[in-house]
Coordinates of C-alpha atoms in Angstrom, one line a residue:
M1 CA 104.6 76.3 146.2
S2 CA 107.5 78.5 146.3
R3 CA 109.0 77.1 143.8
K4 CA 106.0 77.7 141.5
L5 CA 105.5 81.1 142.8
G6 CA 109.2 81.7 141.6
A7 CA 108.7 80.0 138.1
F8 CA 105.3 82.2 137.6
Y9 CA 107.5 85.4 138.5
I10 CA 110.2 84.5 136.3
L11 CA 107.8 83.9 133.1
L12 CA 106.2 86.9 134.1
G13 CA 109.3 88.8 133.7
V14 CA 110.3 87.3 130.4
A15 CA 106.9 88.3 129.3
L16 CA 107.2 91.6 130.2
I17 CA 110.9 91.9 128.7
L18 CA 109.4 90.4 125.4
S19 CA 106.6 92.7 125.3
L20 CA 108.8 95.9 125.9
S21 CA 111.5 95.2 123.3
D22 CA 109.5 96.6 120.3
C23 CA 110.8 99.6 118.6
G24 CA 107.2 100.9 118.2
K25 CA 107.6 102.0 114.8
K26 CA 104.6 101.5 112.4
G27 CA 104.8 100.9 108.9
P28 CA 102.6 102.4 106.1
P29 CA 99.0 101.9 106.3
F30 CA 98.8 100.0 103.1
L31 CA 101.1 97.4 101.4
P32 CA 102.1 99.0 97.8
R33 CA 100.5 97.4 95.0
G34 CA 103.2 97.3 92.7
D35 CA 107.1 98.2 92.1
M36 CA 108.5 101.4 91.5
S37 CA 111.4 101.3 89.0
F38 CA 112.7 105.0 88.9
F39 CA 114.4 106.8 91.9
V40 CA 116.4 110.1 92.6
T41 CA 119.9 110.9 93.2
Q42 CA 122.1 113.9 93.5
L43 CA 119.1 115.6 95.3
K44 CA 119.8 119.1 95.6
G45 CA 117.8 121.8 97.1
E46 CA 117.2 125.7 97.1
W47 CA 115.2 128.2 99.4
E48 CA 112.3 130.3 97.5
D49 CA 109.7 132.3 98.8
G50 CA 108.4 130.1 101.9
A51 CA 109.3 126.7 99.9
V52 CA 112.0 124.2 99.2
V53 CA 112.6 123.7 95.6
L54 CA 114.0 120.2 95.3
T55 CA 116.1 119.0 92.2
G56 CA 117.9 115.7 91.2
R57 CA 118.4 113.2 88.6
V58 CA 115.9 110.5 88.0
Q59 CA 117.4 106.9 87.3
V60 CA 116.1 103.8 86.7
L61 CA 116.9 100.7 88.6
R62 CA 119.4 97.9 86.9
G63 CA 117.9 95.6 84.8
R64 CA 114.1 97.2 84.7
K65 CA 112.0 98.6 82.4
A66 CA 109.8 101.3 83.2
E67 CA 107.8 104.3 81.8
I68 CA 108.2 107.7 83.2
S69 CA 104.6 108.6 82.8
D70 CA 104.3 105.8 85.7
V71 CA 105.3 108.5 88.4
I72 CA 102.2 110.5 89.5
G73 CA 104.1 112.3 92.4
C74 CA 106.8 112.1 95.2
R75 CA 107.0 111.5 98.8
V76 CA 108.7 114.2 100.7
F77 CA 110.4 113.1 103.9
H78 CA 111.7 116.2 106.3
V79 CA 113.0 116.7 109.8
R80 CA 114.3 119.7 111.4
Y81 CA 117.1 119.8 114.4
A82 CA 118.2 122.5 116.5
F83 CA 122.1 123.3 115.6
D84 CA 123.3 121.8 118.9
H85 CA 121.4 118.7 118.8
A86 CA 121.9 117.5 114.9
P87 CA 122.9 114.1 114.3
C88 CA 126.1 112.8 112.9
E89 CA 126.6 112.6 109.1
S90 CA 126.4 108.7 109.2
C91 CA 123.8 108.6 112.0
P92 CA 120.4 107.2 111.0
I93 CA 117.8 109.7 110.7
D94 CA 114.0 108.9 111.7
Y95 CA 111.4 111.0 109.7
P96 CA 108.3 111.6 112.0
D97 CA 106.5 113.1 108.7
H98 CA 106.4 113.1 105.1
R99 CA 104.5 114.9 102.7
D100 CA 103.4 113.4 99.3
I101 CA 103.5 115.8 96.5
K102 CA 101.0 114.6 93.8
G103 CA 101.4 115.8 89.9
E104 CA 104.3 116.2 87.7
V105 CA 107.6 115.8 89.3
I106 CA 109.7 114.5 86.5
V107 CA 110.9 116.7 83.3
G108 CA 113.0 114.4 81.1
E109 CA 115.6 113.0 83.2
K110 CA 115.4 115.4 85.9
F111 CA 113.4 115.8 89.2
Y112 CA 112.0 119.1 90.0
C113 CA 109.6 119.2 93.2
V114 CA 108.4 122.3 95.2
V115 CA 107.8 122.1 99.0
P116 CA 105.9 124.6 100.8
M117 CA 107.8 125.1 104.2
K118 CA 108.5 127.8 106.5
N119 CA 112.1 129.2 106.7
Q120 CA 113.1 128.0 110.2
V121 CA 116.8 128.1 111.8
G122 CA 118.3 124.7 112.5
V123 CA 119.6 121.5 110.3
H124 CA 117.1 120.5 107.8
Y125 CA 117.0 116.7 106.4
F126 CA 115.2 115.9 103.1
E127 CA 115.0 112.5 101.3
V128 CA 112.5 111.5 98.6
R129 CA 110.7 108.5 97.2
L130 CA 109.0 108.7 93.9
I131 CA 105.3 107.4 94.1
G132 CA 103.7 105.3 90.9
R133 CA 100.3 104.2 90.0
K134 CA 98.4 101.9 92.3
G135 CA 100.5 102.9 95.4
A136 CA 104.0 102.1 94.2
I137 CA 106.7 103.4 96.1
G138 CA 110.5 103.8 95.0
P139 CA 113.7 103.8 96.9
L140 CA 114.7 106.5 98.9
S141 CA 116.9 109.1 97.3
D142 CA 120.3 110.7 98.5
R143 CA 120.1 112.5 101.9
L144 CA 120.1 116.3 101.8
K145 CA 121.5 118.3 104.5
V146 CA 120.3 121.8 104.8
E147 CA 121.8 124.3 107.3
Y148 CA 119.4 127.3 107.5
L149 CA 120.9 130.4 109.4
E150 CA 118.8 133.7 109.7
S151 CA 120.9 135.1 106.9
H152 CA 120.9 132.2 104.6
A153 CA 120.9 128.7 103.8
S154 CA 123.4 126.2 102.8
F155 CA 122.8 123.0 101.2
S156 CA 125.0 119.5 101.3
L157 CA 124.6 115.9 100.6

């Protein structure tokens, strides 16, 4: 009887370890219905009257044909850290929040998007994905790092 009880506890322990090993990160609530061929490079930003103006260049993935008119907006990922808790330059960053901006965000080959935001002291990180028709989402842009001090903001990649 004690062997059966011991085996039961071992199986119970293994099942508990396996069930707790999931990271808990959830994906988007829907699967994209298409493929977005455009992405943003050379992402830059500037603070203007309670908003961050993001700019950059739009490029097409190699070997793909696409129309700029397929882009209907962008998804802006943002997170802020205190100066003493900022991650290292090469550390992965988890963006707990994103904001979808609908409308024209591409003019020619240039990306332009105004994101309303409070001027909060700290280190801000931004990344952008273009959104296409039928829920298509493009690849992530370059990461933009913004250090906002009370007196001024500085931007870097």
